[in-house]
Short mmCIF file of C-alpha atoms and ligand atoms in Angstrom, two decimals:
data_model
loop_
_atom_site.label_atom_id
_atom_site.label_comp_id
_atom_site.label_asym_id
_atom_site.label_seq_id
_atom_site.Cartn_x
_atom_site.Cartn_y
_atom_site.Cartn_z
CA UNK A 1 114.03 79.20 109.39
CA UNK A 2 113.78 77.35 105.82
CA UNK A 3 114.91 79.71 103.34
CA UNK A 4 115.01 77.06 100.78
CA UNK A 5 117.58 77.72 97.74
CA UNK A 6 117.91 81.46 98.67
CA UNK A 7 120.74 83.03 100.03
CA UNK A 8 118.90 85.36 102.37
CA UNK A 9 120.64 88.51 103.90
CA UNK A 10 120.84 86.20 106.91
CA UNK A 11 120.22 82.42 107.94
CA UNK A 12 119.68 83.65 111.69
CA UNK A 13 117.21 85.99 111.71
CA UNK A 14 113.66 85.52 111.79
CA UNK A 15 111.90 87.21 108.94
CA UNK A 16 108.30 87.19 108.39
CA UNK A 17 106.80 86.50 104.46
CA UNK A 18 105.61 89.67 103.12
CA UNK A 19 102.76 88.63 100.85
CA UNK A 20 100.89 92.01 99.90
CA UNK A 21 101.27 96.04 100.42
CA UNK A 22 98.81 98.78 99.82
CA UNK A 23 99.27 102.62 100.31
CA UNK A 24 101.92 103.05 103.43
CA UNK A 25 100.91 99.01 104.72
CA UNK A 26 102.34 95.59 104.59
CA UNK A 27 100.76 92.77 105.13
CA UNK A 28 102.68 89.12 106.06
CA UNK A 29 101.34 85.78 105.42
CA UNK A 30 98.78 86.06 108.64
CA UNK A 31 97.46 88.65 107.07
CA UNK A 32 98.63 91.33 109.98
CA UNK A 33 99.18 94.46 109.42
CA UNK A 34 102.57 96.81 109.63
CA UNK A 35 103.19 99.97 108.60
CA UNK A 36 106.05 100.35 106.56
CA UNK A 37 107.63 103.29 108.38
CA UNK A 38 110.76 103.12 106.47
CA UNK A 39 109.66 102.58 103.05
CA UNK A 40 111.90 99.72 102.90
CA UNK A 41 115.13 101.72 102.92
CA UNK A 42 113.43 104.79 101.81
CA UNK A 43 112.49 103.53 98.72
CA UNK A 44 108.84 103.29 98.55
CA UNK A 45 108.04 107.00 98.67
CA UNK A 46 104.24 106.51 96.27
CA UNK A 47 103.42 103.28 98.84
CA UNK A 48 102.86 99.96 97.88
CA UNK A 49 100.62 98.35 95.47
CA UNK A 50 100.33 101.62 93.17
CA UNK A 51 98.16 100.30 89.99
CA UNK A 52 99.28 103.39 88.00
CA UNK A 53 103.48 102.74 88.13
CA UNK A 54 102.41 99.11 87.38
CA UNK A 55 100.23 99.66 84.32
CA UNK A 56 102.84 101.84 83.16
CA UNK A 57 105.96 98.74 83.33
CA UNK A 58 102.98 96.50 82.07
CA UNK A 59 102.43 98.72 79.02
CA UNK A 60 106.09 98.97 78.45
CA UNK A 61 106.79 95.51 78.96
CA UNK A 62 104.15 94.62 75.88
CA UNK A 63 105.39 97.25 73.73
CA UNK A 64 109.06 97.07 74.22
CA UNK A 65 111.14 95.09 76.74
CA UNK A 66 114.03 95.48 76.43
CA UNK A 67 116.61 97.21 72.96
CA UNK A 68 120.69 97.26 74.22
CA UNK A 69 121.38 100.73 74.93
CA UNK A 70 124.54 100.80 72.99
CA UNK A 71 122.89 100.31 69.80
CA UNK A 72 119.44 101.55 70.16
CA UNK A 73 117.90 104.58 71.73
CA UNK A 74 113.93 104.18 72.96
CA UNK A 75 110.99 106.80 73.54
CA UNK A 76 110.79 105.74 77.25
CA UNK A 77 114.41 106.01 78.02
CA UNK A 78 114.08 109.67 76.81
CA UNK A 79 110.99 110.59 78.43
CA UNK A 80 112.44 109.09 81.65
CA UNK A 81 115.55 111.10 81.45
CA UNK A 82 113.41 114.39 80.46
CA UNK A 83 111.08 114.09 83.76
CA UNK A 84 114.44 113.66 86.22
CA UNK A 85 115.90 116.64 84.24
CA UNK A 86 112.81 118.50 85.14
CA UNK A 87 113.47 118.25 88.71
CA UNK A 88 117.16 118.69 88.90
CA UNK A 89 118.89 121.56 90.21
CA UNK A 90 120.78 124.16 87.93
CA UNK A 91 122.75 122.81 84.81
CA UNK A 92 122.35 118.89 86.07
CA UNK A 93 119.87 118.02 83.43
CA UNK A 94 122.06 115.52 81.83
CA UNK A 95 120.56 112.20 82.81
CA UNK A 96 122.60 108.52 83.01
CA UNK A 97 120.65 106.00 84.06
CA UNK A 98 121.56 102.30 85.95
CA UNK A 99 120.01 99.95 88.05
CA UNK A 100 120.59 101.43 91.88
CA UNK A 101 122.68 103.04 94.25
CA UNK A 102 126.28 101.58 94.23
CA UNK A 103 125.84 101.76 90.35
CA UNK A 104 124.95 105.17 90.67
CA UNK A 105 128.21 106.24 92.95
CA UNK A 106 130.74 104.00 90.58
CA UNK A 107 129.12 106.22 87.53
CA UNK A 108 130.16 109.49 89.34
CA UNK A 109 133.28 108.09 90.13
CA UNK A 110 134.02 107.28 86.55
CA UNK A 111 132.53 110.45 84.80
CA UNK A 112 134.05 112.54 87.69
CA UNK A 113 137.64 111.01 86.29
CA UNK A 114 137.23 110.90 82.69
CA UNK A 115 136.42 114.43 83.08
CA UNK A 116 139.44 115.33 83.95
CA UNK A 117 141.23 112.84 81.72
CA UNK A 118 139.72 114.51 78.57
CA UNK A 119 140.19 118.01 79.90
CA UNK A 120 143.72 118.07 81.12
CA UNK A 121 145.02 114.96 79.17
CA UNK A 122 145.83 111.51 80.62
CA UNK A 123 148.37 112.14 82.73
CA UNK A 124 145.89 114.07 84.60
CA UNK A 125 146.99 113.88 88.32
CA UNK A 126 143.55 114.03 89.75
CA UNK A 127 143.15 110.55 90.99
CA UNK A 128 141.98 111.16 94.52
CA UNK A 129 138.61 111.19 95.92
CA UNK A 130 137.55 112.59 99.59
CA UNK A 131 134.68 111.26 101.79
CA UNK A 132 133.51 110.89 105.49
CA UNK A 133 134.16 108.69 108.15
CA UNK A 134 130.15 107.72 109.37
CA UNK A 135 128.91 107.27 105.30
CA UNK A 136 127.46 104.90 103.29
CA UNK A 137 128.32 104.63 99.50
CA UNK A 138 127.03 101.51 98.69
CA UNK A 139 128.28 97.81 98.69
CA UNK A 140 130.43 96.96 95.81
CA UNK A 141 134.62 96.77 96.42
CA UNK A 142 135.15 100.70 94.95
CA UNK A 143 132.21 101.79 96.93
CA UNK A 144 133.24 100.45 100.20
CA UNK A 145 136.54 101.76 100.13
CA UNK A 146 134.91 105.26 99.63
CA UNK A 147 132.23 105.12 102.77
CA UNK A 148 133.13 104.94 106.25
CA UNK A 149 130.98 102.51 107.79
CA UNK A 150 133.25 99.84 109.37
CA UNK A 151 130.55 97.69 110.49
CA UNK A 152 129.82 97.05 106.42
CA UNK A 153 133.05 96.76 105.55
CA UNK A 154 135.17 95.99 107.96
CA UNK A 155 135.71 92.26 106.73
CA UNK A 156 136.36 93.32 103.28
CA UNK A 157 139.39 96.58 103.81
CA UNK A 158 141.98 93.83 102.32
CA UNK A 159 140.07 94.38 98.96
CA UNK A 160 139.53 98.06 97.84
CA UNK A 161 141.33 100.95 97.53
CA UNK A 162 141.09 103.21 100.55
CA UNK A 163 139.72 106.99 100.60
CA UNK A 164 140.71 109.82 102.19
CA UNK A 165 137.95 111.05 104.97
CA UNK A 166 137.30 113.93 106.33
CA UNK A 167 134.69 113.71 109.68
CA UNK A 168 131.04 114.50 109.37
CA UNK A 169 129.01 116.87 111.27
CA UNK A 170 128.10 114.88 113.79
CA UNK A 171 126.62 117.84 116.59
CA UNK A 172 125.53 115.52 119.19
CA UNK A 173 128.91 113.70 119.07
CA UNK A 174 131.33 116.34 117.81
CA UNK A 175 134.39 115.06 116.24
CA UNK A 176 136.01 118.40 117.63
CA UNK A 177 134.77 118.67 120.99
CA UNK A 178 132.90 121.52 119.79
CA UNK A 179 129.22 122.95 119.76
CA UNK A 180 127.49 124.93 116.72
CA UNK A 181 127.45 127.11 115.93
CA UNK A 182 130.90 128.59 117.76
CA UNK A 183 132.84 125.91 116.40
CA UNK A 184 132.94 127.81 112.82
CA UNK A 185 132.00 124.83 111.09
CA UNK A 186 135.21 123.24 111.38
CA UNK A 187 134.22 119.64 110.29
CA UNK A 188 132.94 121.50 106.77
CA UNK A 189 136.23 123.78 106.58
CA UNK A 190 138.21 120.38 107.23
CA UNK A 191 137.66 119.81 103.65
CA UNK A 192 139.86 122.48 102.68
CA UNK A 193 143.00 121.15 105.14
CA UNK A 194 142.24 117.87 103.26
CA UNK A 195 142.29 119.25 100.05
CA UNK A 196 145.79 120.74 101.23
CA UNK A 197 147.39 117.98 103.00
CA UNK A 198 146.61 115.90 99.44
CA UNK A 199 147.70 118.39 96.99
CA UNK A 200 144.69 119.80 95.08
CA UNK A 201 146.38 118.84 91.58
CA UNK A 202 145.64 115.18 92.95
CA UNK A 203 141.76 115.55 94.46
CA UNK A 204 139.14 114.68 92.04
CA UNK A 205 135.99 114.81 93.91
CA UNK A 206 134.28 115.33 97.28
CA UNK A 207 131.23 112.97 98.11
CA UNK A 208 128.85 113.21 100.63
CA UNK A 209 125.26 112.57 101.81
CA UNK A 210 123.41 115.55 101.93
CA UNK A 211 121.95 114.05 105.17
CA UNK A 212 123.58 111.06 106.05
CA UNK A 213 121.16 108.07 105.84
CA UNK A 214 122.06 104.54 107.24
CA UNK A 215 125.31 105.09 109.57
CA UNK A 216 124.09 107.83 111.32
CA UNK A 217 120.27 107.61 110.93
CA UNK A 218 118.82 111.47 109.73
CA UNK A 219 121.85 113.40 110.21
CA UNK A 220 121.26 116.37 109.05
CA UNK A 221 123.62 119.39 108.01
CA UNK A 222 124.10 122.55 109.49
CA UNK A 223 122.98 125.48 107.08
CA UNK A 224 126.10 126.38 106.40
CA UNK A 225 127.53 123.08 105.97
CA UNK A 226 127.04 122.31 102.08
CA UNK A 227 127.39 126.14 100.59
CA UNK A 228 130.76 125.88 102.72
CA UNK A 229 131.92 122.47 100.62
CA UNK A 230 130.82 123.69 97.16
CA UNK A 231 132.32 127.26 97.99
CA UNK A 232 136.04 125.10 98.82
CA UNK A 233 135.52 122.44 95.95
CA UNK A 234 135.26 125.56 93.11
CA UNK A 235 138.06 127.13 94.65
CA UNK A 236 140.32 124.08 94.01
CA UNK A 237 138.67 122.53 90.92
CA UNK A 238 137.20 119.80 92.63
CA UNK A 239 134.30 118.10 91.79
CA UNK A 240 131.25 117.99 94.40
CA UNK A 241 129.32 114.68 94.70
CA UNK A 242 125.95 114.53 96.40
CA UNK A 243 124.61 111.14 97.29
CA UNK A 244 121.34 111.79 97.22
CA UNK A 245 120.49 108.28 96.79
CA UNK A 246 118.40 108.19 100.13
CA UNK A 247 117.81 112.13 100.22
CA UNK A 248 116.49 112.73 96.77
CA UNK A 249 113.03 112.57 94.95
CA UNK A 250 111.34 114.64 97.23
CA UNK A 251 112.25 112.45 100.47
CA UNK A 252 113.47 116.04 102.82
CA UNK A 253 110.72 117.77 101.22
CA UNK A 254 112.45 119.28 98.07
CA UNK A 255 113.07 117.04 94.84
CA UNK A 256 116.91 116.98 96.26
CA UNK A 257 118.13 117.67 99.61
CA UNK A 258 120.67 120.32 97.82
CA UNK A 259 117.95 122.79 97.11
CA UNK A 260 117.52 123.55 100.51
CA UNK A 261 120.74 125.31 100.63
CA UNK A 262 120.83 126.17 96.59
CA UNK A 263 123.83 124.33 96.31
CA UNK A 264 124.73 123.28 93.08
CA UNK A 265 126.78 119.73 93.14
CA UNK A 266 128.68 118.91 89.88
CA UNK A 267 127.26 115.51 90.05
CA UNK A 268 124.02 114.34 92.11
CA UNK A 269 123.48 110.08 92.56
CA UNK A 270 119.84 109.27 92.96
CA UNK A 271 118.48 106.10 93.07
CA UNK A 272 115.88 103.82 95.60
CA UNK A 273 112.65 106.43 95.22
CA UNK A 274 113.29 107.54 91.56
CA UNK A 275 110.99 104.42 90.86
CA UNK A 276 109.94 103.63 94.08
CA UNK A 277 110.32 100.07 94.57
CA UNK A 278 108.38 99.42 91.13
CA UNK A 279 111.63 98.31 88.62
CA UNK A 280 115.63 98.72 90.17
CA UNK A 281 116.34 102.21 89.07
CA UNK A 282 119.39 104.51 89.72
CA UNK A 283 120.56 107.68 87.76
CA UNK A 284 123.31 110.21 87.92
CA UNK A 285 122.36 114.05 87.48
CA UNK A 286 125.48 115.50 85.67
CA UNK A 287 126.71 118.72 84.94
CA UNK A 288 127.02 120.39 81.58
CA UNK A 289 130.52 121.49 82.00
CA UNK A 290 131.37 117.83 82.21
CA UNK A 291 128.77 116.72 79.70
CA UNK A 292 130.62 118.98 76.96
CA UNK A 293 134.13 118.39 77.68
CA UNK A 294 133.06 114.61 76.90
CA UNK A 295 131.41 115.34 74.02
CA UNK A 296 133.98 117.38 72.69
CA UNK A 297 136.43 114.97 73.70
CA UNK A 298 135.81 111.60 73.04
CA UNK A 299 131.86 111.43 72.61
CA UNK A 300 131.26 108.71 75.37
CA UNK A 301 131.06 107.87 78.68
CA UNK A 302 133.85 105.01 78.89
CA UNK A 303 130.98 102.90 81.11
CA UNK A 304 128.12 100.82 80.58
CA UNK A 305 125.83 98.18 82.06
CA UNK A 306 123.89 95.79 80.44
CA UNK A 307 120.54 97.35 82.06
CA UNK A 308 121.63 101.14 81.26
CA UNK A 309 118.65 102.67 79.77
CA UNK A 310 116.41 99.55 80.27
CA UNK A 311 112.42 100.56 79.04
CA UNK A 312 110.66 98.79 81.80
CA UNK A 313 112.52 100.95 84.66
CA UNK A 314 112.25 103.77 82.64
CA UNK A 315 108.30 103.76 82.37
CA UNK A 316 108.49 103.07 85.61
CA UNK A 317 110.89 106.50 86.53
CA UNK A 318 108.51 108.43 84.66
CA UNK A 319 105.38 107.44 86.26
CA UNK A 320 106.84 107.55 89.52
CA UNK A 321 107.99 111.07 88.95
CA UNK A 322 104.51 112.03 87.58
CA UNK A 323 102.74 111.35 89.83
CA UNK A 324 104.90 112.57 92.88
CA UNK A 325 104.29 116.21 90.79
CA UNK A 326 100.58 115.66 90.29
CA UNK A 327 100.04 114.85 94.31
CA UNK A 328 102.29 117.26 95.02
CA UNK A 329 104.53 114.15 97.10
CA UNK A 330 107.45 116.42 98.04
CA UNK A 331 105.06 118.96 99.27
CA UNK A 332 103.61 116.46 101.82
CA UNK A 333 106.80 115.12 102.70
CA UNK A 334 108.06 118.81 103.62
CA UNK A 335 104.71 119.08 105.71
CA UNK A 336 103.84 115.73 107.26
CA UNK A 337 107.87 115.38 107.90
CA UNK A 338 107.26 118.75 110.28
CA UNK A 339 104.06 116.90 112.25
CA UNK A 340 106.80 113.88 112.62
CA UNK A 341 109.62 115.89 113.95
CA UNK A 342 107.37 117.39 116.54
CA UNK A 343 106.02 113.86 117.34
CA UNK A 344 109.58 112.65 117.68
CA UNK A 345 110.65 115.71 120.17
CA UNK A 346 107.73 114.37 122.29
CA UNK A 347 109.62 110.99 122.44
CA UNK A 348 112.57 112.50 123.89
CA UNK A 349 110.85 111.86 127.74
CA UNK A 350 112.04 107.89 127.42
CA UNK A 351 115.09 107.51 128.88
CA UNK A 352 116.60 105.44 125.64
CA UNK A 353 115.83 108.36 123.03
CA UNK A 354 119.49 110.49 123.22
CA UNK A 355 118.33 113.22 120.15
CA UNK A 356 116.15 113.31 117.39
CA UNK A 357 117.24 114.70 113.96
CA UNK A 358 116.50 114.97 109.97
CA UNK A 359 114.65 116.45 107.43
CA UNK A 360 111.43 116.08 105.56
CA UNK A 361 110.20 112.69 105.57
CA UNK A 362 114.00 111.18 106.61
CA UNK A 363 114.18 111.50 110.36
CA UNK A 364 116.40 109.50 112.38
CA UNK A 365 116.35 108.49 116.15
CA UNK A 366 119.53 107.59 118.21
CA UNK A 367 119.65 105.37 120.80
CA UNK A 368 121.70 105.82 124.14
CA UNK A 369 121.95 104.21 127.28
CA UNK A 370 122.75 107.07 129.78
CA UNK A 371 120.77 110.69 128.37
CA UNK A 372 123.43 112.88 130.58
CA UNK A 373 126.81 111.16 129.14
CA UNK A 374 125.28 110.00 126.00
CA UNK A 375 126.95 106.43 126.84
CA UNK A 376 125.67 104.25 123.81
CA UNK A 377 124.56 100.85 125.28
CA UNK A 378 127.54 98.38 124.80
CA UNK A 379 127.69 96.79 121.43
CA UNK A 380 127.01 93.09 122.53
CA UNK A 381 123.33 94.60 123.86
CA UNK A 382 122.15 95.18 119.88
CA UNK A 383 120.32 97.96 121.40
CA UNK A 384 118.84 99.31 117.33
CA UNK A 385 117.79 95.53 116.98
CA UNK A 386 116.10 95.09 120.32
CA UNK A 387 114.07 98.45 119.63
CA UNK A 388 113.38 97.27 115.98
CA UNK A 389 112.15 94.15 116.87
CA UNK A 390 109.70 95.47 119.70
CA UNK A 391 108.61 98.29 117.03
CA UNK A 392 107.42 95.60 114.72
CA UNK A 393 106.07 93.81 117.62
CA UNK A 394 103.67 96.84 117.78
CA UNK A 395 103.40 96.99 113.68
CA UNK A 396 105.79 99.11 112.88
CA UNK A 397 108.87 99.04 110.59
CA UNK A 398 111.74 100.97 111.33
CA UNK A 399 115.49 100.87 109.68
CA UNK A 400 118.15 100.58 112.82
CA UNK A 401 121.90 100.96 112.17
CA UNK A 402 124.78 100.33 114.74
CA UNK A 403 128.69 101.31 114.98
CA UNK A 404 128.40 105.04 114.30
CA UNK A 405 130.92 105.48 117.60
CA UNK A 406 134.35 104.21 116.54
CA UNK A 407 133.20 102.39 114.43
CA UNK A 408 131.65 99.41 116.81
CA UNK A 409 128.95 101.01 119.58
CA UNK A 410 126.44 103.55 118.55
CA UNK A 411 122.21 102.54 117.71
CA UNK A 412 120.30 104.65 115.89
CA UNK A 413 117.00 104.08 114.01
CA UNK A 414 115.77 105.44 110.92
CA UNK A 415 111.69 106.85 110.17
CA UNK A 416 110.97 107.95 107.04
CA UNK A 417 107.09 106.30 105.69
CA UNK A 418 105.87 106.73 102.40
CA UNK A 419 105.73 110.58 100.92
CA UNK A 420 101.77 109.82 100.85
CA UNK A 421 101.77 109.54 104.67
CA UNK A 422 98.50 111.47 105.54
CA UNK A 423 98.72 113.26 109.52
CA UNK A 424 96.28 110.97 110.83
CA UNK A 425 99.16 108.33 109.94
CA UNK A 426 102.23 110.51 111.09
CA UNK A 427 99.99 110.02 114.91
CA UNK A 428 99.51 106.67 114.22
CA UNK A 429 103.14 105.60 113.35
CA UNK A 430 104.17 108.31 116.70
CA UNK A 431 102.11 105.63 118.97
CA UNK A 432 102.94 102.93 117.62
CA UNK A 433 106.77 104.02 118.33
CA UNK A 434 106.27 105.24 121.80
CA UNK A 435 105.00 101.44 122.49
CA UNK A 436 107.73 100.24 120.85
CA UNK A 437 110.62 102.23 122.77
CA UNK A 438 108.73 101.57 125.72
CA UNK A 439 108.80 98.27 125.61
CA UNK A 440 112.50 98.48 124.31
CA UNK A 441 113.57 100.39 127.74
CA UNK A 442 112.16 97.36 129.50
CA UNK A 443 114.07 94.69 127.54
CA UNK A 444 117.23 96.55 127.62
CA UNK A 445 117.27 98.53 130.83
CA UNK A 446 115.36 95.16 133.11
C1 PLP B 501 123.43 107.05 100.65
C2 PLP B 501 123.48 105.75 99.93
N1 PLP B 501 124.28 105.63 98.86
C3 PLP B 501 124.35 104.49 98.15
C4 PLP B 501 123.61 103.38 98.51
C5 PLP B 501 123.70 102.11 97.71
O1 PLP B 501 122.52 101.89 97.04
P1 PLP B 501 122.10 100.41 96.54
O2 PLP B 501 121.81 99.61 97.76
O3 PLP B 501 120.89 100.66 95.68
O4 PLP B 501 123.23 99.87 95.75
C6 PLP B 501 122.74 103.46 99.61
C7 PLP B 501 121.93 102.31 100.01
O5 PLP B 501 121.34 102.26 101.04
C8 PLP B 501 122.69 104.68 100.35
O6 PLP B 501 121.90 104.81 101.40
#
C-alpha cells in the first residue's frame, strides 16, 4: 500500500482513504458507506462533519489564532475553561488545558507532585504513583511506565520508570479466583495493601479508568468499586486520578463516569470528546485544595506546552460542550447506550461472544474461543482483527484490542458510536455486528 512520505501507524495493513463524514457515517474514496461505531477511539461523540464546531474554529481562527499562553490570556481560553467547569464534579472547576490524552495524564502527574512539594516542602517523600495491570495511560515514556498494557509497551520497559499496580476488576476473569459480589471487593481493597506494602509517606496518587477503555474493551466497575478507592486514598492522603479520557464528556451517560458513583477524584484527565475530533484538545479537572496550595505557594504550575490554552481548540471545546447541553448528548448516550446493551446480550447466542459489558455509549465485547472455559483463541489467530475486519466488511467500525490475558492472548472489541446515535441506528449498527461475528465464527472456527 503507497503511503507516500507518511509514516502511517502501519506499512502492512490495508487502510481504506477516508474522504468525508456526516452525522454517525464515513464515507471512503468509493464513496461506501460505514458507520463509525467507535467514534474513532471514542472521540467523535457530536458525529462528523458538524458545521456549527467548525464555524466556531473558523471564527476563531480569523479573529485570533494563536497568543502564547505564558504571556497572554484570551476570551476563548476562558470561556472554554468556564463551560468544562460547568460540568465537572464537586470542587474540580479549575481547568488546565493541552492538546490530548497522554498530555493530560503527564499534567496530573506533575500537579499531583508539586502539590505535595509546596505543601510539605521538597523533601516531600511522596514520589510514588499506583495503577493497574490491564490500563491504558497513554503513549509517551512516563505514561507507559504507568499503564499496564504489555502489548503497547512491551518493546519500550528499558525506557521508563516502572509503577506499582494493583489488578483491576476484571469479573469475568477474576484476578482472585473470586465472584462478586462475595469476594468483598478485594481487587478495590488491594489498594489499601498497596498503599501499605509502599509506605503511604511515599504514595502520591492512585490512577485509574473509571471504566477501562482499550485493554479491556468496556470494563466496567462494580458499584462499590470507586467510593471504595476514594474512601482508602483520603484515609492515607493520597491523591485519586480518574482517567476519564475515554469515559468523560457524557460518553457513560453522565458528563464523567465518576458521577455515577458521586465520587469525587482529586484530579479528573479528559481529553478525545471534549472537542470531538474538531481541534486536539485535552484538559485536566483539578481540585481546589491543590489549586490553592499552588497559589499560595509558588503561583504556577511548573509545566507548560507550547499549545496550552491554544484559541482555535478552545472555540472548539466550547462549542462542542454547548451543544452536547443543548441536545441533551449525555442524555441520549445514557438512553440509546441501554437499547445497545440489550442488543449486545442478544449477541451472546454466537459461540465467539464470551460477555458483554460497559456503560452508556462505551460498551465493550470480548472475544473467546471456548464459551464454557472462556479459552481466548491463541494469540497467533488475531481473533479482535479477524472480527474487525469482517465488521467493516459489513460497514461497520469497531475498536478491537488484544493481550488483556497475561499480557499476550485475550480479544476484545470496543462499540461506542457517536452520542447522537438515534435507536433506529443502535438496530442498525446491532445487525450489522451480528453479520460481522457471524462471519468472524466462520473464518476463525472453519
Ligand atoms: C484511558 C486513556 N488514557 C489516555 C489516553 C491517551 O490519549 P492520547 O492518545 O490522546 O494521547 C488514551 C488513548 O486512547 C486512553 O484511552
Amino acid at each position: 500500500m503507497d503511503f507516500g512520505k507518511l509514516i502511517p501507524r502501519s506499512y502492512k495493513n490495508e487502510l481504506r482513504k477516508a474522504v468525508r463524514g456526516e452525522g454517525i457515517y464515513l464515507y471512503d474514496e468509493d464513496g461506501r458507506e460505514f458507520i463509525d461505531g467507535c467514534s474513532g477511539a471514542l472521540i467523535s461523540s457530536l458525529g462528523h462533519g458538524n458545521k456549527e464546531v467548525a464555524k466556531a474554529v473558523y471564527d476563531q481562527l480569523v479573529k485570533l489564532e494563536f497568543a502564547h499562553p505564558s504571556r497572554w490570556r484570551n476570551d476563548a481560553t476562558l470561556e472554554a475553561a468556564e463551560e468544562v467547569a460547568s460540568i465537572a464534579p464537586g470542587d474540580l472547576k479549575n481547568v488546565w488545558f493541552v492538546s490530548g490524552g497522554s498530555e493530560a495524564i503527564e499534567s496530573a502527574l506533575k500537579i499531583a507532585r508539586q502539590y505535595f512539594v509546596e505543601r510539605d516542602g521538597k523533601g516531600s517523600g511522596k514520589t510514588t504513583f499506583i495503577a493497574r495491570w490491564n490500563s491504558y495511560h497513554g503513549s509517551t515514556i512516563g505514561t507507559m511506565g504507568l499503564a499496564g498494557s504489555m502489548p503497547r509497551r512491551r518493546d519500550f520497559t528499558p525506557l521508563f520508570q516502572e509503577t506499582p499496580k494493583i489488578q483491576p476488576h476484571y469479573c469475568y476473569r477474576c484476578p482472585y479466583g473470586q465472584t462478586y459480589p462475595s469476594c468483598d471487593l478485594r481487587c478495590a481493597r488491594s489498594l489499601e495493601n498497596e498503599i501499605l506494602r509502599l509506605g503511604p509517606e511515599r504514595v502520591l496518587a492512585f490512577v485509574a479508568e473509571p471504566v477501562v477503555g482499550s485493554t479491556v474493551g468496556g470494563l466496567h466497575p462494580p458499584v462499590e468499586y470507586w467510593p471504595i478507592v476514594r474512601e482508602i486514598c483520603t484515609k492515607y492522603d493520597v491523591l485519586l486520578i480518574a482517567d476519564e479520557v475515554m469515559t468523560g464528556i457524557g460518553r457513560t451517560g453522565k458528563a464523567f463516569c465518576v458521577n455515577h458513583w458521586d465520587v469525587i477524584p482529586d484530579i479528573i484527565c479528559s481529553a478525545k470528546a471534549m472537542a470531538s475530533g474538531y481541534s486536539p484538545a485535552g484538559a485536566i479537572l483539578v481540585s481546589q485544595k491543590l489549586v490553592d496550595v499552588l497559589k499560595g505557594g509558588s503561583g504556577a504550575f511548573q509545566h507548560g506546552h507550547t499549545y496550552n490554552a491554544n484559541p482555535a481548540t478552545a472555540a472548539a471545546v466550547t462549542a462542542t460542550l454547548r451543544i452536547m447541553k443543548r441536545d441533551g448528548l449525555f442524555e441520549n448516550a445514557a438512553a440509546r447506550g441501554e437499547e445497545l446493551m440489550k442488543g449486545l446480550r442478544e449477541l451472546m447466542d454466537i459461540p465467539i461472544v464470551g460477555e458483554v459489558r460497559g456503560m452508556g455509549l462505551m460498551r465493550g465485547v470480548e472475544i473467546v474461543a471456548d464459551k464454557a472455559t472462556k479459552a481466548p483463541f491463541p494469540a497467533k489467530t488475531k481473533a479482535a482483527a479477524v472480527v474487525t475486519s469482517c465488521c467493516m466488511d459489513h460497514g461497520l467500525v469497531v475498536y478491537p484490542g488484544t493481550g488483556m490475558i497475561s499480557g499476550v492472548a485475550g480479544d476484545q472489541f470496543l462499540v461506542a458510536p457517536p452520542l447522537i446515535v438515534t435507536s433506529e441506528q443502535i438496530g442498525e449498527i446491532l445487525a450489522r455486528l451480528r453479520s460481522g461475528l457471524e462471519d468472524a465464527v466462520k473464518k476463525l472456527n472453519g
